[in-house]
Every structure is written in structure tokens, then in C-alpha cells.
CSV table of C-alpha atoms (C1' of nucleotides) in Angstrom, one decimal:
chain,number,residue,atom,x,y,z
A,130,MET,CA,-56.9,62.3,-3.6
A,131,ASN,CA,-58.3,59.6,-5.8
A,132,SER,CA,-57.2,56.0,-5.5
A,133,ARG,CA,-55.0,56.1,-8.6
A,134,GLU,CA,-53.0,59.0,-7.3
A,135,LEU,CA,-52.7,57.5,-3.8
A,136,LEU,CA,-51.3,54.2,-5.2
A,137,LYS,CA,-49.0,56.1,-7.5
A,138,GLN,CA,-47.6,58.2,-4.8
A,139,HIS,CA,-47.2,55.1,-2.6
A,140,ILE,CA,-45.3,53.1,-5.1
A,141,PHE,CA,-43.2,56.0,-6.3
A,142,LYS,CA,-41.7,56.3,-2.9
A,143,THR,CA,-39.8,53.1,-3.8
A,144,ILE,CA,-39.6,53.0,-7.6
A,145,THR,CA,-40.4,55.1,-10.7
A,146,LEU,CA,-42.3,53.9,-13.7
A,147,THR,CA,-43.1,55.6,-17.0
A,148,ASP,CA,-46.7,56.9,-17.4
A,149,GLU,CA,-47.5,54.0,-19.7
A,150,GLN,CA,-46.0,51.5,-17.2
A,151,PHE,CA,-48.1,52.9,-14.3
A,152,ASP,CA,-51.2,53.0,-16.4
A,153,TYR,CA,-50.7,49.3,-17.3
A,154,PHE,CA,-49.9,48.5,-13.6
A,155,PHE,CA,-53.0,50.4,-12.4
A,156,SER,CA,-55.3,48.7,-15.0
A,157,HIS,CA,-54.9,45.4,-13.1
A,158,PHE,CA,-56.5,46.8,-9.9
A,159,THR,CA,-60.2,46.6,-9.2
A,160,PRO,CA,-61.7,49.3,-7.0
A,161,LEU,CA,-64.1,47.9,-4.3
A,162,SER,CA,-66.2,49.6,-1.7
A,163,PHE,CA,-67.3,48.0,1.6
A,164,LYS,CA,-69.5,49.1,4.5
A,165,LYS,CA,-68.4,48.9,8.1
A,166,GLY,CA,-68.6,45.4,9.3
A,167,GLN,CA,-68.5,43.8,5.9
A,168,THR,CA,-66.2,40.8,5.4
A,169,ILE,CA,-63.5,40.7,2.8
A,170,ILE,CA,-61.9,37.3,3.5
A,171,SER,CA,-63.4,34.6,5.7
A,172,GLU,CA,-61.6,31.6,7.1
A,173,GLY,CA,-61.9,28.7,4.6
A,174,ASP,CA,-62.1,31.0,1.5
A,175,GLU,CA,-59.9,30.5,-1.5
A,176,VAL,CA,-57.6,33.6,-1.4
A,177,ASP,CA,-56.4,35.0,-4.7
A,178,CYS,CA,-56.3,38.7,-4.1
A,179,GLU,CA,-54.5,41.2,-2.0
A,180,TYR,CA,-55.9,44.6,-1.1
A,181,PHE,CA,-54.5,48.1,-1.1
A,182,VAL,CA,-56.4,50.3,1.3
A,183,VAL,CA,-57.5,53.7,-0.1
A,184,SER,CA,-59.8,54.9,2.7
A,185,GLY,CA,-61.1,53.5,5.9
A,186,CYS,CA,-59.7,50.8,8.2
A,187,LEU,CA,-59.6,47.1,7.9
A,188,LYS,CA,-58.5,44.4,10.3
A,189,ALA,CA,-56.8,41.0,9.6
A,190,PHE,CA,-57.5,38.6,12.4
A,191,PHE,CA,-57.4,35.0,13.6
A,192,ILE,CA,-60.1,33.3,15.6
A,193,ASN,CA,-58.9,30.4,17.8
A,194,ASP,CA,-60.8,27.3,19.0
A,195,ASP,CA,-62.1,29.2,22.0
A,196,ILE,CA,-63.6,31.9,19.7
A,197,LYS,CA,-61.0,34.4,20.9
A,198,MET,CA,-59.9,36.9,18.3
A,199,TYR,CA,-56.3,38.0,17.7
A,200,ILE,CA,-55.6,40.9,15.4
A,201,LEU,CA,-52.6,40.5,13.1
A,202,GLN,CA,-52.8,43.9,11.5
A,203,PHE,CA,-54.9,47.0,11.3
A,204,ALA,CA,-54.8,48.2,7.7
A,205,MET,CA,-55.1,51.9,7.1
A,206,PRO,CA,-54.8,53.9,3.8
A,207,THR,CA,-51.7,52.9,1.8
A,208,TRP,CA,-51.4,49.6,3.7
A,209,TRP,CA,-51.7,46.3,2.0
A,210,THR,CA,-53.5,43.4,3.5
A,211,SER,CA,-54.6,39.8,2.7
A,212,ASP,CA,-54.1,36.4,4.2
A,213,TYR,CA,-50.6,36.2,2.9
A,214,ASN,CA,-50.0,32.7,4.1
A,215,ALA,CA,-53.0,31.4,2.1
A,216,LEU,CA,-52.2,33.7,-0.9
A,217,TYR,CA,-48.6,32.6,-1.2
A,218,SER,CA,-49.2,28.9,-0.6
A,219,HIS,CA,-52.4,28.7,-2.5
A,220,SER,CA,-54.2,27.3,0.5
A,221,ARG,CA,-57.5,28.2,2.2
A,222,ALA,CA,-57.7,31.2,4.4
A,223,THR,CA,-57.0,30.7,8.1
A,224,ILE,CA,-57.4,34.4,8.9
A,225,ASN,CA,-60.2,36.8,8.2
A,226,VAL,CA,-60.2,40.4,6.9
A,227,ASP,CA,-63.1,42.7,7.5
A,228,CYS,CA,-64.0,46.4,7.8
A,229,ILE,CA,-63.7,48.4,11.0
A,230,THR,CA,-65.1,51.4,9.1
A,231,ASP,CA,-66.6,52.0,5.6
A,232,ALA,CA,-63.6,51.4,3.3
A,233,GLU,CA,-62.4,51.6,-0.3
A,234,VAL,CA,-59.7,49.3,-1.5
A,235,LEU,CA,-58.0,48.4,-4.7
A,236,CYS,CA,-57.9,44.6,-5.3
A,237,LEU,CA,-55.0,43.0,-7.0
A,238,LYS,CA,-55.1,39.4,-8.1
A,239,SER,CA,-52.1,37.3,-7.0
A,240,ALA,CA,-51.7,36.0,-10.6
A,241,ASP,CA,-51.6,39.6,-11.9
A,242,ARG,CA,-49.1,40.6,-9.3
A,243,GLU,CA,-46.8,37.8,-10.4
A,244,LYS,CA,-47.4,38.6,-14.1
A,245,LEU,CA,-46.6,42.3,-13.4
A,246,CYS,CA,-43.5,41.3,-11.4
A,247,ALA,CA,-42.3,39.2,-14.3
A,248,GLU,CA,-43.0,41.7,-17.0
A,249,ILE,CA,-41.7,44.9,-15.3
A,250,HIS,CA,-38.6,44.5,-13.3
A,251,PRO,CA,-39.1,47.7,-11.1
A,252,ILE,CA,-42.5,46.3,-10.0
A,253,GLU,CA,-40.8,43.2,-8.7
A,254,HIS,CA,-38.4,45.5,-6.9
A,255,PHE,CA,-41.3,47.4,-5.3
A,256,PHE,CA,-42.9,44.3,-4.0
A,257,ARG,CA,-39.6,43.0,-2.7
A,258,TRP,CA,-39.1,46.1,-0.7
A,259,ARG,CA,-42.7,46.2,0.5
A,260,THR,CA,-42.2,42.7,2.0
A,261,ASN,CA,-38.8,43.6,3.4
A,262,ARG,CA,-40.4,46.4,5.4
A,263,GLY,CA,-43.2,44.2,6.5
A,264,TYR,CA,-40.8,41.5,7.7
A,265,VAL,CA,-38.8,43.9,9.8
A,266,ALA,CA,-42.0,45.4,11.3
A,267,SER,CA,-43.2,41.9,12.1
A,268,GLN,CA,-39.9,41.0,13.8
A,269,LYS,CA,-40.1,44.3,15.8
A,270,ARG,CA,-43.6,43.4,17.0
A,271,LEU,CA,-42.4,39.9,18.0
A,272,LEU,CA,-39.6,41.4,20.0
A,273,SER,CA,-42.0,43.8,21.7
A,274,PHE,CA,-44.2,40.8,22.6
A,275,MET,CA,-41.3,39.0,24.2
A,276,ASN,CA,-39.7,42.0,25.9
A,277,ASN,CA,-42.5,44.3,27.0
A,278,ASP,CA,-45.6,43.9,29.2
A,279,ALA,CA,-49.1,44.8,28.0
A,280,LYS,CA,-48.9,48.4,29.3
A,281,LYS,CA,-45.7,49.1,27.3
A,282,ARG,CA,-47.1,47.5,24.2
A,283,TYR,CA,-50.2,49.6,24.5
A,284,GLU,CA,-48.1,52.8,24.8
A,285,GLU,CA,-45.9,51.8,21.9
A,286,LEU,CA,-49.0,51.1,19.7
A,287,LEU,CA,-50.5,54.5,20.5
A,288,ALA,CA,-47.2,56.3,19.9
A,289,LEU,CA,-46.9,54.6,16.5
A,290,TYR,CA,-50.5,55.0,15.4
A,291,PRO,CA,-52.2,57.7,17.5
A,292,GLU,CA,-55.2,57.7,15.1
A,293,LEU,CA,-56.2,54.2,16.2
A,294,TYR,CA,-57.2,55.6,19.6
A,295,ASN,CA,-60.4,57.2,18.4
A,296,LEU,CA,-60.9,55.1,15.3
A,297,VAL,CA,-61.1,51.5,16.7
A,298,PRO,CA,-63.0,50.2,19.7
A,299,LYS,CA,-60.9,49.3,22.7
A,300,HIS,CA,-61.7,45.6,22.6
A,301,LEU,CA,-60.0,45.5,19.2
A,302,ILE,CA,-56.9,47.3,20.5
A,303,ALA,CA,-56.8,44.6,23.2
A,304,ALA,CA,-57.1,41.9,20.5
A,305,TYR,CA,-54.1,43.4,18.8
A,306,LEU,CA,-52.1,43.6,22.0
A,307,GLY,CA,-52.9,40.0,22.8
A,308,ILE,CA,-54.7,40.7,26.1
A,309,THR,CA,-58.3,40.8,27.2
A,310,ARG,CA,-60.5,43.9,27.1
A,311,GLU,CA,-60.7,43.8,30.9
A,312,THR,CA,-57.0,44.0,31.3
A,313,LEU,CA,-56.7,46.8,28.8
A,314,SER,CA,-59.4,48.7,30.6
A,315,ARG,CA,-57.5,48.3,33.9
A,316,LEU,CA,-54.2,49.4,32.3
A,317,TYR,CA,-55.3,52.8,31.2
A,318,ASN,CA,-57.5,53.4,34.2
A,319,ASN,CA,-54.6,52.4,36.5
A,320,ARG,CA,-56.4,49.9,38.5
B,12,MET,CA,-21.9,19.1,-0.3
B,13,ASN,CA,-19.8,22.2,-0.8
B,14,SER,CA,-21.1,25.6,-0.1
B,15,ARG,CA,-21.5,26.5,-3.8
B,16,GLU,CA,-23.7,23.4,-4.4
B,17,LEU,CA,-25.8,24.1,-1.3
B,18,LEU,CA,-26.5,27.7,-2.3
B,19,LYS,CA,-27.2,26.6,-5.9
B,20,GLN,CA,-29.7,23.9,-4.8
B,21,HIS,CA,-31.3,26.4,-2.4
B,22,ILE,CA,-31.9,29.2,-4.9
B,23,PHE,CA,-32.9,26.8,-7.7
B,24,LYS,CA,-35.9,25.8,-5.6
B,25,THR,CA,-37.3,29.3,-6.5
B,26,ILE,CA,-35.6,30.3,-9.7
B,27,THR,CA,-33.3,29.0,-12.4
B,28,LEU,CA,-30.2,30.8,-13.7
B,29,THR,CA,-27.7,29.9,-16.5
B,30,ASP,CA,-24.4,28.6,-15.4
B,31,GLU,CA,-22.7,31.9,-16.1
B,32,GLN,CA,-25.4,33.8,-14.2
B,33,PHE,CA,-24.9,31.5,-11.2
B,34,ASP,CA,-21.1,31.8,-11.3
B,35,TYR,CA,-21.5,35.5,-11.4
B,36,PHE,CA,-24.0,35.4,-8.5
B,37,PHE,CA,-21.7,33.1,-6.5
B,38,SER,CA,-18.6,35.3,-7.1
B,39,HIS,CA,-20.2,37.9,-4.8
B,40,PHE,CA,-20.2,35.7,-1.7
B,41,THR,CA,-17.3,35.4,0.7
B,42,PRO,CA,-16.9,32.2,2.6
B,43,LEU,CA,-16.2,32.6,6.3
B,44,SER,CA,-15.6,30.1,9.1
B,45,PHE,CA,-16.4,30.7,12.8
B,46,LYS,CA,-15.8,28.8,16.0
B,47,LYS,CA,-18.5,28.0,18.6
B,48,GLY,CA,-19.2,31.2,20.6
B,49,GLN,CA,-17.8,33.6,18.1
B,50,THR,CA,-19.7,36.8,17.4
B,51,ILE,CA,-20.7,37.8,13.8
B,52,ILE,CA,-22.8,40.9,14.5
B,53,SER,CA,-22.7,42.9,17.8
B,54,GLU,CA,-25.1,45.6,18.9
B,55,GLY,CA,-23.9,48.9,17.7
B,56,ASP,CA,-22.0,47.6,14.6
B,57,GLU,CA,-22.5,48.9,11.2
B,58,VAL,CA,-24.3,46.1,9.3
B,59,ASP,CA,-23.6,45.7,5.6
B,60,CYS,CA,-23.8,41.9,5.1
B,61,GLU,CA,-26.2,39.1,5.3
B,62,TYR,CA,-25.2,35.5,5.9
B,63,PHE,CA,-26.2,32.2,4.2
B,64,VAL,CA,-25.5,29.4,6.6
B,65,VAL,CA,-23.6,26.4,5.1
B,66,SER,CA,-23.0,24.4,8.3
B,67,GLY,CA,-23.5,24.8,12.0
B,68,CYS,CA,-26.1,26.8,13.9
B,69,LEU,CA,-26.3,30.6,14.6
B,70,LYS,CA,-28.6,32.6,16.7
B,71,ALA,CA,-29.9,36.1,16.2
B,72,PHE,CA,-30.8,37.7,19.5
B,73,PHE,CA,-31.8,40.8,21.3
B,74,ILE,CA,-30.5,41.8,24.8
B,75,ASN,CA,-32.8,44.1,26.7
B,76,ASP,CA,-31.9,46.6,29.5
B,77,ASP,CA,-32.2,43.9,32.2
B,78,ILE,CA,-29.6,41.9,30.2
B,79,LYS,CA,-32.3,39.3,29.3
B,80,MET,CA,-31.8,37.6,26.0
B,81,TYR,CA,-34.6,37.0,23.4
B,82,ILE,CA,-33.8,34.9,20.4
B,83,LEU,CA,-35.4,36.0,17.1
B,84,GLN,CA,-34.1,33.2,15.0
B,85,PHE,CA,-32.0,30.1,15.1
B,86,ALA,CA,-30.2,29.9,11.7
B,87,MET,CA,-29.4,26.4,10.4
B,88,PRO,CA,-27.9,25.4,7.0
B,89,THR,CA,-29.7,27.1,4.0
B,90,TRP,CA,-31.1,29.8,6.3
B,91,TRP,CA,-30.2,33.4,5.9
B,92,THR,CA,-29.6,35.7,8.8
B,93,SER,CA,-28.5,39.2,9.7
B,94,ASP,CA,-29.9,42.3,11.5
B,95,TYR,CA,-32.3,43.0,8.7
B,96,ASN,CA,-33.7,46.1,10.4
B,97,ALA,CA,-30.2,47.6,10.5
B,98,LEU,CA,-29.3,46.2,7.1
B,99,TYR,CA,-32.3,47.6,5.3
B,100,SER,CA,-32.4,51.0,7.1
B,101,HIS,CA,-28.6,51.5,7.1
B,102,SER,CA,-28.7,52.0,10.9
B,103,ARG,CA,-26.6,50.4,13.7
B,104,ALA,CA,-27.2,46.9,14.8
B,105,THR,CA,-29.7,46.5,17.7
B,106,ILE,CA,-29.5,42.7,17.5
B,107,ASN,CA,-26.6,40.3,17.8
B,108,VAL,CA,-25.7,37.3,15.8
B,109,ASP,CA,-23.3,34.6,17.1
B,110,CYS,CA,-22.4,30.9,16.7
B,111,ILE,CA,-24.1,28.2,18.8
B,112,THR,CA,-21.7,25.7,17.1
B,113,ASP,CA,-18.7,25.9,14.8
B,114,ALA,CA,-20.2,27.3,11.6
B,115,GLU,CA,-19.4,28.1,7.9
B,116,VAL,CA,-21.3,30.8,6.2
B,117,LEU,CA,-21.4,32.7,2.9
B,118,CYS,CA,-21.4,36.4,3.4
B,119,LEU,CA,-23.2,38.7,0.9
B,120,LYS,CA,-22.8,42.5,1.1
B,121,SER,CA,-26.1,44.4,0.9
B,122,ALA,CA,-24.8,46.6,-1.8
B,123,ASP,CA,-24.0,43.5,-3.9
B,124,ARG,CA,-27.4,42.0,-3.2
B,125,GLU,CA,-29.0,45.2,-4.6
B,126,LYS,CA,-26.6,45.3,-7.6
B,127,LEU,CA,-27.4,41.6,-8.4
B,128,CYS,CA,-31.1,42.2,-8.0
B,129,ALA,CA,-30.9,45.2,-10.4
B,130,GLU,CA,-28.8,43.3,-12.9
B,131,ILE,CA,-30.5,39.9,-13.0
B,132,HIS,CA,-34.3,40.0,-12.7
B,133,PRO,CA,-34.6,36.4,-11.5
B,134,ILE,CA,-32.3,37.2,-8.6
B,135,GLU,CA,-34.7,39.9,-7.5
B,136,HIS,CA,-37.5,37.4,-7.8
B,137,PHE,CA,-35.6,35.0,-5.6
B,138,PHE,CA,-35.1,37.6,-2.8
B,139,ARG,CA,-38.7,38.7,-3.0
B,140,TRP,CA,-39.9,35.2,-2.4
B,141,ARG,CA,-37.3,34.5,0.3
B,142,THR,CA,-38.7,37.5,2.3
B,143,ASN,CA,-42.3,36.6,1.5
B,144,ARG,CA,-41.8,33.3,3.2
B,145,GLY,CA,-39.9,34.9,6.1
B,146,TYR,CA,-42.8,37.3,6.5
B,147,VAL,CA,-45.4,34.6,6.7
B,148,ALA,CA,-43.3,32.6,9.1
B,149,SER,CA,-42.9,35.6,11.3
B,150,GLN,CA,-46.7,36.2,11.3
B,151,LYS,CA,-47.2,32.6,12.3
B,152,ARG,CA,-44.8,32.9,15.2
B,153,LEU,CA,-46.6,36.1,16.3
B,154,LEU,CA,-49.9,34.3,16.3
B,155,SER,CA,-48.5,31.4,18.2
B,156,PHE,CA,-47.3,33.9,20.8
B,157,MET,CA,-50.7,35.4,21.2
B,158,ASN,CA,-52.7,32.2,21.0
B,159,ASN,CA,-50.6,29.5,22.8
B,160,ASP,CA,-49.1,29.1,26.2
B,161,ALA,CA,-45.4,28.3,26.7
B,162,LYS,CA,-45.9,24.5,26.7
B,163,LYS,CA,-47.7,24.5,23.3
B,164,ARG,CA,-45.1,26.8,21.8
B,165,TYR,CA,-42.4,24.5,23.0
B,166,GLU,CA,-44.1,21.5,21.4
B,167,GLU,CA,-44.6,23.4,18.2
B,168,LEU,CA,-41.0,24.4,18.1
B,169,LEU,CA,-39.8,20.8,18.6
B,170,ALA,CA,-42.3,19.5,16.0
B,171,LEU,CA,-41.0,22.0,13.5
B,172,TYR,CA,-37.3,21.7,14.2
B,173,PRO,CA,-36.7,18.4,16.1
B,174,GLU,CA,-32.9,18.8,15.5
B,175,LEU,CA,-32.8,21.7,17.9
B,176,TYR,CA,-33.6,19.5,20.9
B,177,ASN,CA,-30.1,18.0,20.9
B,178,LEU,CA,-28.2,20.8,19.2
B,179,VAL,CA,-29.2,23.8,21.3
B,180,PRO,CA,-28.9,24.2,25.1
B,181,LYS,CA,-32.2,24.5,26.9
B,182,HIS,CA,-31.7,28.0,28.2
B,183,LEU,CA,-31.5,29.1,24.5
B,184,ILE,CA,-34.7,27.3,23.7
B,185,ALA,CA,-36.3,29.2,26.5
B,186,ALA,CA,-34.9,32.5,25.2
B,187,TYR,CA,-36.5,31.7,21.8
B,188,LEU,CA,-39.9,30.8,23.5
B,189,GLY,CA,-39.8,34.0,25.5
B,190,ILE,CA,-39.8,32.3,28.9
B,191,THR,CA,-37.2,31.7,31.6
B,192,ARG,CA,-35.1,28.6,31.7
B,193,GLU,CA,-36.7,27.6,35.0
B,194,THR,CA,-40.2,27.7,33.5
B,195,LEU,CA,-39.0,25.6,30.5
B,196,SER,CA,-37.5,23.0,32.8
B,197,ARG,CA,-40.8,22.8,34.7
B,198,LEU,CA,-42.7,22.4,31.5
B,199,TYR,CA,-41.1,19.3,30.2
B,200,ASN,CA,-40.6,17.8,33.7
B,201,ASN,CA,-44.3,18.4,34.4
B,202,ARG,CA,-43.9,20.2,37.6
C,255,DC,C1',-6.6,15.6,37.7
C,256,DC,C1',-8.5,19.2,39.7
C,257,DT,C1',-10.8,23.5,39.4
C,258,DT,C1',-14.0,26.4,37.4
C,259,DC,C1',-17.9,27.8,35.2
C,260,DG,C1',-21.9,27.1,32.5
C,261,DA,C1',-26.1,24.4,32.3
C,262,DT,C1',-29.9,22.5,34.6
C,263,DG,C1',-33.3,21.3,38.4
C,264,DT,C1',-36.4,22.7,42.0
C,265,DG,C1',-38.6,25.0,46.1
C,266,DA,C1',-40.9,29.3,47.9
C,267,DT,C1',-43.0,33.2,46.7
C,268,DG,C1',-44.5,37.4,43.9
C,269,DT,C1',-47.0,39.4,40.0
C,270,DA,C1',-49.3,40.2,35.5
C,271,DT,C1',-52.9,38.8,33.3
C,272,DG,C1',-57.0,35.8,32.5
C,273,DT,C1',-61.8,34.3,33.8
C,274,DC,C1',-66.3,35.0,35.3
C,275,DA,C1',-69.9,37.7,36.9
C,276,DC,C1',-72.5,41.6,36.7
C,277,DA,C1',-73.5,46.6,35.8
C,278,DT,C1',-73.9,50.4,32.8
C,279,DA,C1',-73.2,53.2,28.7
C,280,DA,C1',-73.2,53.8,23.8
C,281,DT,C1',-74.8,52.2,19.2
C,282,DT,C1',-77.6,50.1,16.0
C,283,DA,C1',-81.9,48.2,14.3
C,284,DC,C1',-86.6,48.3,13.7
D,228,DG,C1',-88.3,56.2,20.2
D,229,DT,C1',-87.8,52.0,22.0
D,230,DA,C1',-85.6,47.6,22.1
D,231,DA,C1',-81.8,45.0,21.2
D,232,DT,C1',-77.1,44.6,20.8
D,233,DT,C1',-72.4,45.9,21.5
D,234,DA,C1',-68.8,48.2,24.1
D,235,DT,C1',-66.9,49.2,28.4
D,236,DG,C1',-65.9,49.2,33.5
D,237,DT,C1',-65.0,46.8,37.8
D,238,DG,C1',-64.8,43.3,41.6
D,239,DA,C1',-63.4,38.5,43.2
D,240,DC,C1',-60.7,35.0,42.3
D,241,DA,C1',-57.7,31.7,39.4
D,242,DT,C1',-53.5,30.7,36.9
D,243,DA,C1',-49.3,30.9,34.2
D,244,DC,C1',-45.1,32.5,34.5
D,245,DA,C1',-41.2,35.3,36.7
D,246,DT,C1',-37.9,35.9,40.4
D,247,DC,C1',-34.7,34.5,43.7
D,248,DA,C1',-32.1,31.2,46.1
D,249,DC,C1',-29.6,27.3,46.3
D,250,DA,C1',-28.1,22.6,44.8
D,251,DT,C1',-26.2,19.4,41.4
D,252,DC,C1',-23.9,18.0,37.3
D,253,DG,C1',-21.0,17.9,33.5
D,254,DA,C1',-17.9,20.0,30.2
D,255,DA,C1',-13.6,23.0,29.4
D,256,DG,C1',-9.2,24.6,30.6
D,257,DG,C1',-4.9,24.8,32.9
DNA sequence: CCTTCGATGTGATGTATGTCACATAATTAC
DNA sequence: GTAATTATGTGACATACATCACATCGAAGG
């Protein structure tokens, strides 16, 4: 499926637009291709875009003062990603986004998102529901952090996204779970 | 300030409505009063409202199988709360909401929120931005969980909401931080 | 006023996870 | 194809936090 169809099917799960409306909507996206390891957003950047993943896998991550990495989100096809804190508050990026695999994305400028939301009411509806779902997912992950130990969180992650097991290196899974790679290795080798 | 003015000032930080539009908007809210300790949402309930806090302090919390409590959110005046997972997915409540102090709230039915969002475009805009901010706050809290130890999270919480220190018993602060009351006691007594 | 119960403090001890060190396997770069 | 780099496994030990037990203190209710 091409990127236009993928985006169309994705947003049509929430809203419907006329063909002209969708064409207009789609005309604001810029397709971009990246190679494995390439950086999309670096800490300190001005952030004015968000990204809809068409193929491949991205990660959004934070690096702390001890150079330890924590992964906020793996972004797979039909997921959206950016540094939303920076994007919404017009501040500099504090998180990074890069490519775990070769990837194709559609880039949407924040100013264009706002323009589209103002011009076409259903588009605002779509973005409201996208964030509603993201908020609930984030709360669930927070609860899982408080309630479950690392082993349970690992099993939950693999149950929810089995494709990650072969797609992303284990030290990145550990960085998502908030544990060290050593601990993760011991968990699934039962040591 | 009365509840109508509080809500008006709150939403006018994001959007503007005509007087008639705001009157219409406000007419969908039901004022409710609760006493300290009263329950607003219990696990297993059907959830069809969200709540705008006018006065007092609520907590939204999860109880796990070992009857340990984890607090997702303290809700102070101008905050919104509910079990958003249940509310958005039309499922039964898995989290509880109750009153830490006597409280007044404005209740908005989910069906009315959707109706208002469909009828008045700026209202959809308001709710989109409310959730955008909630999503970013939730991501920040997640990062803090992964990156900081309990002491740092405690200091962060008090820096962000100093009023909680005197308002909320310490075992609830602990339940928000995801630690036991004993550990919290040791943290601030440096033992 | 007295009783009860919830909130808090603190010691002793257990456990999950982190840290550091080192070995080896798998990829990537030249 | 070889060297360099990155990913992974594992042992020894350190540490943050949990658990359990018990004491104290203060607020709420009859």
C-alpha cells in the first residue's frame, strides 16, 4: 500500500472526508525517507513537524545526564511521533527521534495541522481522538510501571507488540522497560 | 468565584465563545457536591461522565490484586478527571475516583461532550488541547519514573504542586510516587 | 471524655534491580 | 576478508526500596 492509502485508511477509522477534503489534507504532508540509524529530531532542535510512519520503525527517546537512554515510544507504521512537548509549547527538543530500521514517513508541519484543524472540523475531531487514545495508552503504561515488576512489563510489551521481539535489539527493549540490558537478559534467561 | 466563572476563565485560556455559546455549553454541566471520603467512580461502574473540579481535591486511583493503591492523578480546582479509559472505550471502570476533601464539581456527560464538540467547532478545539496537554504531562511523568529515584520524584512533585504538602496525607503522596509510605517517611527524614 | 482508628515513624531483614568487569557473538565498515 | 564496533551474556557485589512488626500520635465519633 502506498503512503496516501495508508494515511487514508488510518484516518478513516475515525472520520470520513470527501475526496477533495482528503486530497487537500494529504497535500500538506511531505514524504521523507531515512536510513537505519538516521536522526530525525535531536535534542536542542527547533521542532515544527510531526511524523506519520509509513514503513520501518522509529524510536523517541530521552538521554539523561548519565548518558542513559529511556525510550518513550517505538513508532511503527500508522503511528505518529514527534517531541510533542516541544511541538506544542514551541520549545527546543528535549527528546530525540531516530530510525531503528530504514523508514518512510509523512511529515506534517504543526502550523499546517492547526490550519487544517481550523479549516476542516472533522480533522480537528480526528486529532482530538488520536490524542485521547495516546493519553489513555500513556496512563496505562504509567500504571504498569507502578504496579508491575520488570518481568511482567516485558511480557506485557511482547504480548502487545510481538513484532518488536525480532525487530528491535534487546538493549532497546530494556531502554523502553526502564531497566538495564543486563537485567533484561537475566529475566528471559531465568537467572 | 462561582463555578460558572471558573469554568469560563478556564476554557477562555484556550478558546473564545460568544455569551450565547458559553451559556449553551454551561447548560450541559451538572453541579455536584461531595463530602470528604465520598466515592465518585468505583471500579466496575459504567462511566459516562467526566468531572471539572471547582473546589476541593479528588484522587483517581487504581487498586491492584494485593489491595495496593496507585494514584494516577490528584485533581485540584480547574482540573478534569474521570476514568478516561472506560469513558472513551465505553467499558467498565478499572480505576476509582473519590474525594480527599469536601469537593464541588461540574459533571459533563460524555455524550454531551461529543454533541458539543460536533456542534461548536471551538469546543472541539478546546478538548483537543486539553488532552494534548494531558498527554505531554503524562509522558513527562513516565520519564520521571524511569529516570529519577523516589526522592527526586518527591521533590519534583512538591516543586510542581506545593499545596499538596499540607492538603494530602503522606501515604497518598507515596501512592502517587509509586512507593510505600515507609519509604516516603524515610526519604524526607533522611534515614 | 474516652475510645477507636487512621496516619505516621522506625528497626530488622528480604529482594529486585543496578553497576562494573569481562567474555563472546554478531554486524558493520573498510 | 579482516578489523572495528555493537550487541549480548554472566558473575560478583552494591543499593534502593519493599515487607513486616510494632510503637506513637492525633483526629473523629459516640
